[in-house]
Tab-separated table of C-alpha atoms and ligand atoms in Angstrom:
chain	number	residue	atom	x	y	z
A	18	UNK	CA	-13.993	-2.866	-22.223
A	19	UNK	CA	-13.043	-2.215	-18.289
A	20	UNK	CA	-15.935	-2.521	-16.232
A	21	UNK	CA	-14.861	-0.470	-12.873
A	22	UNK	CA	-16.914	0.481	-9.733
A	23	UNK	CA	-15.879	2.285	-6.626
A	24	UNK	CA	-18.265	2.352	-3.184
A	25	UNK	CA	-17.368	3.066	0.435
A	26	UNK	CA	-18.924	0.562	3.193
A	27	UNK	CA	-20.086	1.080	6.910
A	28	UNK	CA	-19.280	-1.137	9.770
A	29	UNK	CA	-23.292	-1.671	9.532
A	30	UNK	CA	-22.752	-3.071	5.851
A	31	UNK	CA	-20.136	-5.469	7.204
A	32	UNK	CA	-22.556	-7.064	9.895
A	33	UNK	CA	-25.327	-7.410	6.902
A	34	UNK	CA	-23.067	-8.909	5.175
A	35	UNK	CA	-21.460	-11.448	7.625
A	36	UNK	CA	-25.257	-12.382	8.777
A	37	UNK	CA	-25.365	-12.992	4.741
A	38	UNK	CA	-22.188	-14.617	4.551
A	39	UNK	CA	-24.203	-18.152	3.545
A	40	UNK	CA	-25.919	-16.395	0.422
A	41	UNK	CA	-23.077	-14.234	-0.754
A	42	UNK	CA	-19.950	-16.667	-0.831
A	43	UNK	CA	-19.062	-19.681	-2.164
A	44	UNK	CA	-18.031	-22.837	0.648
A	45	UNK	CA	-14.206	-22.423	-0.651
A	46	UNK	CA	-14.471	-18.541	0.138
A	47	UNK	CA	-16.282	-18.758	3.411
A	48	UNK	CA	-13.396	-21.371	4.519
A	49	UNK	CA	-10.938	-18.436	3.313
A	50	UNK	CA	-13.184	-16.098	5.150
A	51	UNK	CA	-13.157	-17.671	8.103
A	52	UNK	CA	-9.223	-18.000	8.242
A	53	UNK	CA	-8.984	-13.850	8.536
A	54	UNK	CA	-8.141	-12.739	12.211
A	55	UNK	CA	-7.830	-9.147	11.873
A	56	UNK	CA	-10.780	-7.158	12.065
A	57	UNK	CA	-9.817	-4.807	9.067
A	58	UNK	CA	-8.562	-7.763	7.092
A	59	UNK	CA	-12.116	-9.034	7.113
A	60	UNK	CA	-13.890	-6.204	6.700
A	61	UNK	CA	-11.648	-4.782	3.395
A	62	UNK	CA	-11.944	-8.563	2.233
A	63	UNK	CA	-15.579	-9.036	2.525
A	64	UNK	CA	-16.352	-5.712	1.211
A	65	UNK	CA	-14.159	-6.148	-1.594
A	66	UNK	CA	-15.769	-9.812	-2.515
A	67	UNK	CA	-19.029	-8.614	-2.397
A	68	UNK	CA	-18.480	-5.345	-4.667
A	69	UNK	CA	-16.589	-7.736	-7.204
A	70	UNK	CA	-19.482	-10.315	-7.158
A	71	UNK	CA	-21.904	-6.728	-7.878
A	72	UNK	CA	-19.924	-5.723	-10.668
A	73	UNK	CA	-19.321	-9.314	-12.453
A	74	UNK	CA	-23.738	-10.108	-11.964
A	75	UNK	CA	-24.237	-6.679	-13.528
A	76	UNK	CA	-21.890	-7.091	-16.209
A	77	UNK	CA	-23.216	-10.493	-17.462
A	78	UNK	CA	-27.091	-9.326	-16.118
A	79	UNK	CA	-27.967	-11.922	-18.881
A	80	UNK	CA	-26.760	-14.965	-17.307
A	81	UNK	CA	-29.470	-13.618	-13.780
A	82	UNK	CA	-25.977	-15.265	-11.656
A	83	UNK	CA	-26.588	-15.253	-7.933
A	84	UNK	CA	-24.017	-13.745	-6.070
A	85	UNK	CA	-22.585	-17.239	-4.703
A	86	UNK	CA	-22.014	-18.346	-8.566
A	87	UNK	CA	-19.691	-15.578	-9.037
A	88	UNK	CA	-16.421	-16.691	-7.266
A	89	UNK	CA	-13.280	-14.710	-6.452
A	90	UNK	CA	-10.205	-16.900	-6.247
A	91	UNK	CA	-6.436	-15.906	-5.815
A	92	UNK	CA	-3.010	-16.969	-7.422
A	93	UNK	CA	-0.251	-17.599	-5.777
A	94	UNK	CA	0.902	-14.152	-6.472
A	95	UNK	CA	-2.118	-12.781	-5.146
A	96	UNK	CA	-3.654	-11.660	-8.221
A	97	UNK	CA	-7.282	-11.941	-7.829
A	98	UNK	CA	-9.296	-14.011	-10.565
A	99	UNK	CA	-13.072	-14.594	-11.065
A	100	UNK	CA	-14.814	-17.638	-11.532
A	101	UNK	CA	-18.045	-18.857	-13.312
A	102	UNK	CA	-19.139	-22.345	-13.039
A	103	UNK	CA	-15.624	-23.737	-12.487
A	104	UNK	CA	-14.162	-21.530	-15.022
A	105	UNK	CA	-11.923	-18.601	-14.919
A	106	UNK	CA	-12.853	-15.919	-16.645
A	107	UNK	CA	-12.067	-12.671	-18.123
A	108	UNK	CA	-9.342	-10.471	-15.949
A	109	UNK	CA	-10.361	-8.790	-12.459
A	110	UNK	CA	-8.211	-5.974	-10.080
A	111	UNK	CA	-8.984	-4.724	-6.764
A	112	UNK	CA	-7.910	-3.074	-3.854
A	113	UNK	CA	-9.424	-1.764	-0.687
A	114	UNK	CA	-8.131	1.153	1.578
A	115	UNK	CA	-9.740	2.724	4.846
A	116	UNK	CA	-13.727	1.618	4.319
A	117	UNK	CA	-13.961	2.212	0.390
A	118	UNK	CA	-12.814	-0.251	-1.986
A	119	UNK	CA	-12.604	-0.503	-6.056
A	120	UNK	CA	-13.160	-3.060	-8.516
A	121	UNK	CA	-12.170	-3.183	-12.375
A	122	UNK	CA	-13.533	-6.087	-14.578
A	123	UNK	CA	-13.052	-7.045	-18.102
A	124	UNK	CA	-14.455	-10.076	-19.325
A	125	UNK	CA	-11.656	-10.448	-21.854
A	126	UNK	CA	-9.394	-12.629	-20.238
A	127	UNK	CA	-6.431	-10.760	-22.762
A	128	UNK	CA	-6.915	-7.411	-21.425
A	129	UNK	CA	-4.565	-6.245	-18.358
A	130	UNK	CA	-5.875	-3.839	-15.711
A	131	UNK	CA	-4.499	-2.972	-12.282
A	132	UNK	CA	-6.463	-0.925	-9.986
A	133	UNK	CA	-5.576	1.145	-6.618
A	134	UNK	CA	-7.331	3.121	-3.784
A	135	UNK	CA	-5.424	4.991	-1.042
A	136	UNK	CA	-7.206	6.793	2.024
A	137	UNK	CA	-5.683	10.255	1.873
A	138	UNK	CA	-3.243	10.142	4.708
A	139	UNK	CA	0.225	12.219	4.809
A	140	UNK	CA	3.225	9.236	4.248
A	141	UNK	CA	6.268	9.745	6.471
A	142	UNK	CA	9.692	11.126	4.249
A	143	UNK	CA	11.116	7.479	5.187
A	144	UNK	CA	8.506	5.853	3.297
A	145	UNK	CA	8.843	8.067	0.268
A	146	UNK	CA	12.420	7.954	0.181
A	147	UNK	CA	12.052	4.085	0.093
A	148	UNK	CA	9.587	3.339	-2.603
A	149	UNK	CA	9.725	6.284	-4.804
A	150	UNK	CA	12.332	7.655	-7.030
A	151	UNK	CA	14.549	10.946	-5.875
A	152	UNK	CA	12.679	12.750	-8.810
A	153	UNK	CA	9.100	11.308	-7.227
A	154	UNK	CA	10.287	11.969	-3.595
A	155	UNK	CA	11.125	16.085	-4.466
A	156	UNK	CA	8.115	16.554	-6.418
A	157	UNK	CA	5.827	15.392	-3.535
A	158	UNK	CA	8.314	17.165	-1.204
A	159	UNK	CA	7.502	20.917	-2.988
A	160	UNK	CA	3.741	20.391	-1.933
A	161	UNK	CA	2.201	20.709	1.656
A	162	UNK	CA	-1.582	20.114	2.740
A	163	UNK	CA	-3.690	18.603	1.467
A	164	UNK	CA	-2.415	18.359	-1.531
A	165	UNK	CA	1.377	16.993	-0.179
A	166	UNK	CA	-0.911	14.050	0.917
A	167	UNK	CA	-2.845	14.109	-2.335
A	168	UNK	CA	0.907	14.320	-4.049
A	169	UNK	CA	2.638	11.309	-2.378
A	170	UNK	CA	-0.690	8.769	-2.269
A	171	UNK	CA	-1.057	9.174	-5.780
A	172	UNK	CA	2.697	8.394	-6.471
A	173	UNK	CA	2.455	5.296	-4.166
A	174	UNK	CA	-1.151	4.411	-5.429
A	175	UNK	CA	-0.074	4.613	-9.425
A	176	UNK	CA	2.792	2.246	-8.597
A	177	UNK	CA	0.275	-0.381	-7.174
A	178	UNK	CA	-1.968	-0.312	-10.092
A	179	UNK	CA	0.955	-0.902	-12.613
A	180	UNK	CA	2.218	-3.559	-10.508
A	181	UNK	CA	-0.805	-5.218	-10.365
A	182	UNK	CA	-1.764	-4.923	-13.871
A	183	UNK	CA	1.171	-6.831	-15.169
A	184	UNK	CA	0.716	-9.572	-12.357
A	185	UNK	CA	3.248	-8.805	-9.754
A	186	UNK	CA	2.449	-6.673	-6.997
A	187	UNK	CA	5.138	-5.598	-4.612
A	188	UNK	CA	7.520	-8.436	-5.558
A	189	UNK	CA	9.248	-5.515	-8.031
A	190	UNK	CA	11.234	-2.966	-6.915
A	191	UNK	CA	8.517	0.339	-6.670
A	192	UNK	CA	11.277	2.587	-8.143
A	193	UNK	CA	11.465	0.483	-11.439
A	194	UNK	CA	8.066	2.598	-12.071
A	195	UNK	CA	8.459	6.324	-12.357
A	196	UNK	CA	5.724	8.499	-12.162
A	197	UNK	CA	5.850	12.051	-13.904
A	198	UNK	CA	4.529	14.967	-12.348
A	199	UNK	CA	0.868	15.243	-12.238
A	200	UNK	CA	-1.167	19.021	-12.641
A	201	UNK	CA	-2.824	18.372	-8.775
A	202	UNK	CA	-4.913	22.050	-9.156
A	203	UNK	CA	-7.196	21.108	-11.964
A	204	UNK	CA	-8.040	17.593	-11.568
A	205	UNK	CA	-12.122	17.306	-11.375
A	206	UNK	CA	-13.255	14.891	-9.098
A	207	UNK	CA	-14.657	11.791	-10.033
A	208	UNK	CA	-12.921	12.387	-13.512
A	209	UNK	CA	-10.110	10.298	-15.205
A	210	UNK	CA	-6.853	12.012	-15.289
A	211	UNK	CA	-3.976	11.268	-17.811
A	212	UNK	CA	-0.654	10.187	-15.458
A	213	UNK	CA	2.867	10.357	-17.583
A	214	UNK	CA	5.361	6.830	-16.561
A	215	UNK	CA	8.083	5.405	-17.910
A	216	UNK	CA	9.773	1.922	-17.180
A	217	UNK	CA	12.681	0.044	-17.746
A	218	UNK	CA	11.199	-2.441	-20.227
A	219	UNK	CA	9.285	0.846	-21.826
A	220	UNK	CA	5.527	-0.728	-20.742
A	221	UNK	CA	4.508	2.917	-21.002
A	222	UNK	CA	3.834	1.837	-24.650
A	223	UNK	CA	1.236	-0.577	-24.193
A	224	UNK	CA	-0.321	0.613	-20.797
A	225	UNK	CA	-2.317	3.746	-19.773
A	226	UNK	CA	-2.462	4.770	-16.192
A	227	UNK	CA	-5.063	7.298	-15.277
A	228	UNK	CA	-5.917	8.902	-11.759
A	229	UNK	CA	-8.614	10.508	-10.074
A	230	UNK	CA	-9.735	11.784	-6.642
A	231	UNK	CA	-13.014	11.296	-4.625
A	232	UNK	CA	-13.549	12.415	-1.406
A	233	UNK	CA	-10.907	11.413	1.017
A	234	UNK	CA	-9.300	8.636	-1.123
A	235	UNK	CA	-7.319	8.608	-4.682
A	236	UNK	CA	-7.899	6.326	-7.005
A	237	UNK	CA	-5.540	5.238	-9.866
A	238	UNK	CA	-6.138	2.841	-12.889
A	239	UNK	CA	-3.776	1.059	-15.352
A	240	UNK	CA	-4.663	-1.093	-18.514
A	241	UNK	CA	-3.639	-1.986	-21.799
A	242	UNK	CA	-4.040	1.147	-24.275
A	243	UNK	CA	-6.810	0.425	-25.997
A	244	UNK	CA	-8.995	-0.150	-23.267
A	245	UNK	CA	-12.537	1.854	-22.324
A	246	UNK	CA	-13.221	2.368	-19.535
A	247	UNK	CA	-17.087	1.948	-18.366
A	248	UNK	CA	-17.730	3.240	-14.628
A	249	UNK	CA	-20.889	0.988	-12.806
A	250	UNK	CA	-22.377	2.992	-10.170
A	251	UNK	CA	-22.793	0.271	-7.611
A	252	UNK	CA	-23.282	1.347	-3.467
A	253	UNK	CA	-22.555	-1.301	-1.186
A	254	UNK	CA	-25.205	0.243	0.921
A	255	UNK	CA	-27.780	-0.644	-0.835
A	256	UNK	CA	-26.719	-4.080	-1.562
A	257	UNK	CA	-29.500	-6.250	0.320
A	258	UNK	CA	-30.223	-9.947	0.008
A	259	UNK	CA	-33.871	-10.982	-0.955
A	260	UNK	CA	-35.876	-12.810	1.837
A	261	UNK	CA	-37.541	-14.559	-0.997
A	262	UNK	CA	-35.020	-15.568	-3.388
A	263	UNK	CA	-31.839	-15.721	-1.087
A	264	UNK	CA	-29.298	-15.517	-4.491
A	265	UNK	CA	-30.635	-12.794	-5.396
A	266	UNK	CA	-28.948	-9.473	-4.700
A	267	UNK	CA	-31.303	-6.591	-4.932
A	268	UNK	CA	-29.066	-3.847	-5.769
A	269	UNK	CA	-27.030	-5.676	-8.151
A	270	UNK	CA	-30.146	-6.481	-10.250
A	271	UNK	CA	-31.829	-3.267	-10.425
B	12	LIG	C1	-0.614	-6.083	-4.528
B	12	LIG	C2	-0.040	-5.116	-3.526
B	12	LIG	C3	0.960	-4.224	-4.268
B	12	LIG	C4	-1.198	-4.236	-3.008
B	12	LIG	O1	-1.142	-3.936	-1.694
B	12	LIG	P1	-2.051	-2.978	-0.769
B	12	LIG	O2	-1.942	-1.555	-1.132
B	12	LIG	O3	-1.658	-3.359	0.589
B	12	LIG	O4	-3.537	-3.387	-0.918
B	12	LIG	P2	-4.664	-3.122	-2.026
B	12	LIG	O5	-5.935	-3.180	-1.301
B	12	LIG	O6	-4.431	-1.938	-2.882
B	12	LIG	O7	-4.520	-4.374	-2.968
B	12	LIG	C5	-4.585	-5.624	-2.432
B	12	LIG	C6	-5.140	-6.536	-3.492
B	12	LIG	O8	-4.242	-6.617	-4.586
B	12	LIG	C7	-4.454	-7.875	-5.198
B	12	LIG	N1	-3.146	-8.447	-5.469
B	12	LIG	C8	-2.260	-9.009	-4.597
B	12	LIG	N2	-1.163	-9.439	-5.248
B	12	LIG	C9	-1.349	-9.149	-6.554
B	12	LIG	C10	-0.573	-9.352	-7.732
B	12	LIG	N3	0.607	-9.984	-7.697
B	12	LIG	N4	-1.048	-8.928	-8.917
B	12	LIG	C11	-2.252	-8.314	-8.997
B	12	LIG	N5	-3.051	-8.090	-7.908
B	12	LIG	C12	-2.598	-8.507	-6.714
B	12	LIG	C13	-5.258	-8.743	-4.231
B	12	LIG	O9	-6.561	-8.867	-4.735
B	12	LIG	C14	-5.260	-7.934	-2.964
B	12	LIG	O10	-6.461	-7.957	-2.202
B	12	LIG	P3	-6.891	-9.255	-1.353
B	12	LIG	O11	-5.661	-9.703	-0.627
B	12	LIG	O12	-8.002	-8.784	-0.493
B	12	LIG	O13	-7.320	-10.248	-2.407
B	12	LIG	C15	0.703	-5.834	-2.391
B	12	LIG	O14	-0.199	-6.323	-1.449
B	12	LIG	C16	1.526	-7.028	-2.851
B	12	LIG	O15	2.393	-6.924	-3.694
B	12	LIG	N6	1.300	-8.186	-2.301
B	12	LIG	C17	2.022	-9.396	-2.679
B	12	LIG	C18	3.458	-9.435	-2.161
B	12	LIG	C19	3.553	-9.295	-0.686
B	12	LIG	O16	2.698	-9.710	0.071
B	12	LIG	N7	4.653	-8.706	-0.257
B	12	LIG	C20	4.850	-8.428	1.121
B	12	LIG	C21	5.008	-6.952	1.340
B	12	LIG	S1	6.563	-6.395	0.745
């Protein structure tokens, strides 16, 4: 099973959770933390940290973790990783885009997931032509609108998942990932849609990518076939620290 959850954040969730910063990370992530210069670096990495920490306390809701217990460390590659007193565990993805971010979990540390969010913004011809393949770059080019900017960011978005999911992010060539085209008129909101790819190395055997679009942002998934997929409704929002019992966070617990 994929755990995922998806929330947007307000500069007023930020500030809660900077006051918080104490009760919410770890002393190895608050020195990390600390290190960010750039306003929107901090606020898409806090936001992100504290939605993953959510997601992992609700999906082991057994184990009552405090959000401080739940860790979220990096590889060298950049390929985020949880963990749980000292250990690594099970396989995480996230990304963050504009003030929204998403978060896919599986405790089994086999299973391979990438996820991707992009803020719904038109991409300039010479950024198409760059990353995506001349087949990619015409079909976004035969759609204008809304949904030409709906067209390119899920190109560019399904990319990103698949390179995350097998580990290595923008260090392959984008074009050694080609996205089919995608029916863009009947694609429910807040609903997984089926995306066609195809690879060199054929990955499209074992790995599913699936998109869908909420609001002002697409979002785009990739795992290992056999995967479900379990949604987590989680709002960073609501996400509030008890005065009482400081590791415990309220909306995470409900
Ligand atoms: C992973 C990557 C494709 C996503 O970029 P993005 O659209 O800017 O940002 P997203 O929010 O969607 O995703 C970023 C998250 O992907 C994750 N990530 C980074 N490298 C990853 C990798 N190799 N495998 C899996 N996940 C990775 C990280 O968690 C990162 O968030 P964080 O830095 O807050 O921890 C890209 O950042 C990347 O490849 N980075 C590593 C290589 C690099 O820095 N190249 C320089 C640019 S060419």
């Amino acid at each position: 099973m994929i755990y995922w959850t998806y929330s947007t954040f307000s500069q007023e969730d930020i500030d809660r959770f900077e006051r918080d910063a104490d009760k919410l990370l770890s002393e190895e992530e608050r020195r990390a933390y600390r290190k960010l210069t750039i306003p929107k670096r901090r606020e898409e990495w806090l936001a992100s940290r504290v939605l993953a920490k959510c997601l992992v306390t609700k999906v082991f809701a057994e184990r009552d973790l405090g959000m401080c217990e739940v860790e979220v460390h990096k590889e060298a590659s950049g390929m985020p990783f949880i963990v749980l007193d000292g250990k690594r565990v099970g396989r995480l993805s996230l990304s963050h885009s504009g003030k929204a971010a998403v978060i896919a979990f599986s405790p089994d540390s086999n299973a391979r997931v990438g996820v991707d969010i992009e803020r719904l913004e038109e991409r300039t011809t010479q950024m198409t032509d760059l990353f995506f393949t001349p087949h990619e770059s015409r079909w976004v080019a035969s759609f204008e609108g809304y949904q030409l900017a709906l067209a390119q960011n899920l190109v560019w978005s399904a990319k990103e998942s698949y390179l995350k999911a097998i580990g290595k992010g923008l260090h392959l060539d984008t074009r050694k990932v080609a996205i089919g085209n995608v029916d863009l008129v009947n694609n429910n909101s807040g609903i997984w849609h089926d995306i066609a790819f195809s690879t060199d190395g054929q990955d499209e055997m074992h790995y599913s990518m699936v998109f869908q679009a909420r609001r002002n942002y697409v979002l785009t998934l990739c795992a290992d076939r056999q995967r479900k997929l379990e949604f987590v409704p989680l709002e960073l929002a609501q996400v509030e620290m008890s005065k009482e019992s400081p590791s415990l966070c309220l909306a995470c617990k409900a």
